[in-house]
C-alpha positions as CSV (number, residue, x, y, z in Angstrom):
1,X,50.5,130.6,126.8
2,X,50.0,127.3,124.9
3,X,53.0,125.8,126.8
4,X,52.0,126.8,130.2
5,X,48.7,125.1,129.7
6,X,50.2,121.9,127.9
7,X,52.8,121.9,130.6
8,X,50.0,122.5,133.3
9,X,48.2,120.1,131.7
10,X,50.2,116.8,132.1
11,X,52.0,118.2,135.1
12,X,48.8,118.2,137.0
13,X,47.7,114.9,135.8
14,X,50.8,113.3,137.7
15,X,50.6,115.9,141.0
16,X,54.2,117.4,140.0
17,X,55.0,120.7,140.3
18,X,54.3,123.1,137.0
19,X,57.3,124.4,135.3
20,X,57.9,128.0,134.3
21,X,57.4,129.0,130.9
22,X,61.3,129.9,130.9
23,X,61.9,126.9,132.1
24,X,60.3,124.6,129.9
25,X,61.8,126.7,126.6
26,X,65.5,126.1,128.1
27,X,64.5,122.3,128.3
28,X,63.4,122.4,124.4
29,X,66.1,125.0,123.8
30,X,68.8,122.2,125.1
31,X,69.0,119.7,122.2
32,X,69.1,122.4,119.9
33,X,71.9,124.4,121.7
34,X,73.9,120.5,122.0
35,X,73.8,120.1,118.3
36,X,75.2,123.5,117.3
37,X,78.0,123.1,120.0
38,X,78.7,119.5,119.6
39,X,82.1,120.2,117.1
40,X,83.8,117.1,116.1
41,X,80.8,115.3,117.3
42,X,78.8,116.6,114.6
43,X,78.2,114.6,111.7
44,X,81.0,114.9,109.3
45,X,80.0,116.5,105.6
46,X,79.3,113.7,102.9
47,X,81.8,113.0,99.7
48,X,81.5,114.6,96.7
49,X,82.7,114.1,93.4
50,X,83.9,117.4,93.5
51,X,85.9,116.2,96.4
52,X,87.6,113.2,94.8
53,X,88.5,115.8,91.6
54,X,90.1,118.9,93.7
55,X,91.7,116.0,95.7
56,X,93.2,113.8,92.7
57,X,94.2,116.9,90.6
58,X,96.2,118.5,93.9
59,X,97.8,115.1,93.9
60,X,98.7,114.9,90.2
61,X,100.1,118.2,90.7
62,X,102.5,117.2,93.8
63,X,103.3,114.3,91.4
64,X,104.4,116.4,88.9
65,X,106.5,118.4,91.0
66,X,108.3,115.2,92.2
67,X,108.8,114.0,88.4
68,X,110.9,117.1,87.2
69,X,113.0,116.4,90.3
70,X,113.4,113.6,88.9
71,X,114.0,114.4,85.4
72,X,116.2,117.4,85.6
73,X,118.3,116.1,88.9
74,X,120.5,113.1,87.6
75,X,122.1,115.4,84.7
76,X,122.3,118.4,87.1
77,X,124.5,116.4,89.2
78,X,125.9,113.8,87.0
79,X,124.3,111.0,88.2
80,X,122.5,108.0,86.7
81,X,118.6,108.3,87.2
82,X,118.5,104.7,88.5
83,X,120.5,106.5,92.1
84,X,117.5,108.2,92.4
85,X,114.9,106.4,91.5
86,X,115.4,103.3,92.8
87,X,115.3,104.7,96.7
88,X,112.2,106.7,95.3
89,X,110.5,103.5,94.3
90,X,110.9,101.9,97.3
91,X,109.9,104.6,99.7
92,X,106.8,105.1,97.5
93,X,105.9,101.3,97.7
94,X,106.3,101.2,101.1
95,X,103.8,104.2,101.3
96,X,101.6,103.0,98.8
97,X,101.3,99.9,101.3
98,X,100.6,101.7,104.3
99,X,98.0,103.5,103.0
100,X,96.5,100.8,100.7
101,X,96.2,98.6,104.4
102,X,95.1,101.5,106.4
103,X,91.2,101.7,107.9
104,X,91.6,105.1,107.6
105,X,92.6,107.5,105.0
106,X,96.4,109.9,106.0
107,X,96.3,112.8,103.9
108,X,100.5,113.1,105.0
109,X,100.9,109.6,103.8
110,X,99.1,109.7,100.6
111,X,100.8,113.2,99.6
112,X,103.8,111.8,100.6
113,X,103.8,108.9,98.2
114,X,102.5,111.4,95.4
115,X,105.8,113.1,95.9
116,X,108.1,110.0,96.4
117,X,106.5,108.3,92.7
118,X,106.6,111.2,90.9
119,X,110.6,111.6,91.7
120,X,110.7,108.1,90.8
121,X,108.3,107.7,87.3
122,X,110.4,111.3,86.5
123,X,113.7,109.4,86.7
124,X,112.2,106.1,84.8
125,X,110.9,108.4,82.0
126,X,114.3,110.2,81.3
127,X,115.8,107.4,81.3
128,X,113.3,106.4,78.5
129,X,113.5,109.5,77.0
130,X,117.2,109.1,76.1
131,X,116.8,105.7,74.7
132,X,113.6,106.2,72.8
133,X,113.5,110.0,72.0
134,X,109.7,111.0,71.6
135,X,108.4,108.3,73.9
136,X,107.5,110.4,77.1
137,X,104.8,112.3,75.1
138,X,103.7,108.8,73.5
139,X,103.0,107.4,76.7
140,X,101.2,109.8,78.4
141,X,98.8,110.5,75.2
142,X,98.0,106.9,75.2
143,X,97.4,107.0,79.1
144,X,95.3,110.0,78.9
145,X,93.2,108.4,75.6
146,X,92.6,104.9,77.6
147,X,91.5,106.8,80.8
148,X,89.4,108.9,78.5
149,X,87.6,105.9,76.9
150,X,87.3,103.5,80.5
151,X,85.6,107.2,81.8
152,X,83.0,107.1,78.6
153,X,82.4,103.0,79.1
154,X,81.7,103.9,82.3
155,X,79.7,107.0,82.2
156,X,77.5,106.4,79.0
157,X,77.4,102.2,78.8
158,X,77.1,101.8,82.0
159,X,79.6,99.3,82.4
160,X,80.2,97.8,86.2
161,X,81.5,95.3,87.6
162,X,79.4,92.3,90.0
163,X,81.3,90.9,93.2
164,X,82.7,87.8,91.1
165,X,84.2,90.6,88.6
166,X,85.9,92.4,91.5
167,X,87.0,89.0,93.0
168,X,88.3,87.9,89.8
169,X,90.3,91.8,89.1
170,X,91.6,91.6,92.6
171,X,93.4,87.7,92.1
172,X,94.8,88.9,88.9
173,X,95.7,92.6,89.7
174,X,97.6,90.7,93.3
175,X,99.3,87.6,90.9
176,X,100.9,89.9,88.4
177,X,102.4,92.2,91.6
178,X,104.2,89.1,92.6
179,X,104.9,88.2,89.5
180,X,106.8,91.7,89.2
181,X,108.5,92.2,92.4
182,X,110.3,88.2,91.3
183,X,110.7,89.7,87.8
184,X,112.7,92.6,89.2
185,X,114.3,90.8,91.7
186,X,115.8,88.4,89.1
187,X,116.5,91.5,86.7
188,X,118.3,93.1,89.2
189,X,120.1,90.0,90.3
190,X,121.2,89.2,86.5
191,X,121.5,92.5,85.2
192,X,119.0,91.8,82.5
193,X,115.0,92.2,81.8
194,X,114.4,89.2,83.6
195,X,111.0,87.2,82.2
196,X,110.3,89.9,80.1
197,X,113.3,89.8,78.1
198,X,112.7,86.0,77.2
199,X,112.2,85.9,73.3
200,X,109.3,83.6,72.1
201,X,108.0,82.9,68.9
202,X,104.8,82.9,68.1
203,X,103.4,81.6,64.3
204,X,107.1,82.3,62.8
205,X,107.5,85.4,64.8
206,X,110.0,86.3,67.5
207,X,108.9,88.8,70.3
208,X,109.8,88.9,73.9
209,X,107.4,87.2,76.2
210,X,107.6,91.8,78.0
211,X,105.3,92.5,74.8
212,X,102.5,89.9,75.9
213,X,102.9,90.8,79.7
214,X,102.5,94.5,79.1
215,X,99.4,93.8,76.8
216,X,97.8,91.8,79.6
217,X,99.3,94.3,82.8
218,X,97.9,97.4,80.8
219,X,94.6,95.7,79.8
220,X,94.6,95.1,83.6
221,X,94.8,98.6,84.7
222,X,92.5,99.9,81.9
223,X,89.7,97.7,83.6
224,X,90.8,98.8,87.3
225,X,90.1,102.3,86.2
226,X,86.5,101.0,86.2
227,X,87.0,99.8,89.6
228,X,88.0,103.0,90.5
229,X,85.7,104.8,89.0
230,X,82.6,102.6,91.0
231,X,84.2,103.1,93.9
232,X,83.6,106.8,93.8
233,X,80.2,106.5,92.2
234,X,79.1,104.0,95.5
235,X,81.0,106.8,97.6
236,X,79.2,109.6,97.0
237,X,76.1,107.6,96.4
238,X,76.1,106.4,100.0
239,X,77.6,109.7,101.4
240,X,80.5,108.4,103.1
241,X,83.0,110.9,104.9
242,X,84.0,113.5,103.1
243,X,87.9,112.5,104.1
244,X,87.4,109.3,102.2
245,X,87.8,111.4,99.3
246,X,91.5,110.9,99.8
247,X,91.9,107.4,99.6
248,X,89.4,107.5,96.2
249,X,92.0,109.7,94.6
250,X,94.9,108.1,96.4
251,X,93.9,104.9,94.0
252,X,92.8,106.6,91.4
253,X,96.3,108.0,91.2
254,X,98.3,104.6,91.7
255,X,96.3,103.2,88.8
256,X,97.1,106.4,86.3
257,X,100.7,105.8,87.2
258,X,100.5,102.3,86.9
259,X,99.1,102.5,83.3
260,X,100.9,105.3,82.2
261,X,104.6,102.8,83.2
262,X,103.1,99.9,81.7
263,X,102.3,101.5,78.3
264,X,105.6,103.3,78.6
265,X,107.0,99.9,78.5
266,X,105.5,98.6,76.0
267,X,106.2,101.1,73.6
268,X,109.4,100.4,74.2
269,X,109.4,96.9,73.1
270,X,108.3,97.9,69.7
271,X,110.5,101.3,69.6
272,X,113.4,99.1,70.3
């Protein structure tokens, strides 16, 4: 009753003809009814760090897989781990580009390069293994104790970066990749270490110039975990995509594995 008189009401104040009652609940009814059909219109469900955790740790564990390939394979067959790893590395940073460039997030891509590094850091460790028994287990205790204490800095300090921070993380983080993809060039071009092998002395004492790199590289990707670690909390603060979730534990994975190789190495440099 109360919308046939509100309908009657304006209706007759412009001389138009009077809608039904039926009528005039299928024309409120219609928005409604749009909304629950609209499918992929709808709006998409909001990250959460939930999200980002079932995400990275279904990465980690595709990673894993990919490392005992490449641990157990080479001896299986006979084969030196480089064979395998070397291909492995380069399909994973071709991957890793892709998706580091892309607007938006491929779940295909960034499981694909979880699968193609973990063949290749499985190969890499064994061949670590065998030269410095022990060292594996080293490496990935110190990893998991330095992404332990970036997550408490983070969490209970309140440490963040500012835009001049970032800016600064991103120029260094981009100058030491060059620096490595020369460095390996020329190591694989000589046969040697490359820079890293150079010996330098420093107040009577003789170290290669690898020790001081890997210092500074896994200082570097101790303070990109921060990075990392903001980019989630302004995620799911501003409730992007839920399919964003991908790309925070796409480079929340790339940083793990890049500090767990550079501490690997420098272990090495003092086991040796």
């Amino acid at each position: 009753m109360m919308n046939r008189a509100l309908n009657q009401g304006v209706q007759a104040g412009r001389n138009e003809p009077v809608m039904s009652d039926q009528e005039l609940n299928n024309l409120f009814d219609k928005p409604a009814a749009q909304n629950r059909n609209a499918g992929p219109q709808a709006a998409e469900r909001a990250m959460t760090y939930d999200d980002v955790m079932m995400k990275t740790g279904f990465l980690f564990t595709i990673l894993l897989a990919g490392a005992l390939f490449g641990w157990f394979v080479p001896s299986l067959l006979g084969i030196a781990p480089m064979v395998i790893a070397l291909p492995a590395m380069l399909i994973a940073l071709v991957l890793g580009l892709v998706n580091a460039f892309k607007k938006e997030p491929s779940k295909a891509l960034i499981i694909g390069y979880a699968a193609f590094e973990g063949v290749f850091l499985g190969a890499i460790s064994f061949s670590f293994e065998t030269a410095f028994p022990g060292i594996v287990i080293q490496a990935v205790l110190a990893t998991l104790c330095v992404f332990g204490v970036m997550l408490a800095l983070f969490k209970f300090k309140g440490v963040r970066f500012g835009s001049k921070m970032k800016k600064f993380m991103m120029i260094a983080i981009g100058g030491y990749a060059i620096f490595s993809l020369i460095n390996f060039g020329i190591a694989m071009m000589t046969g040697s270490g490359g820079a890293r092998s150079i010996e330098i002395n420093i107040m009577g004492f003789e170290m290669p110039l690898g020790v001081i790199i890997g210092i500074v590289a896994t200082v570097l990707a101790a303070m990109t975990l921060i990075m990392d670690f903001q980019m989630i909390e302004q995620g799911v603060k501003q409730r992007i995509p839920e399919k964003y979730s991908w790309m925070c534990a796409f480079s929340l994975m790339v940083t793990l594995v890049w500090l767990y190789i550079e501490i690997l190495r420098l272990i090495s440099y003092f086991r040796n």
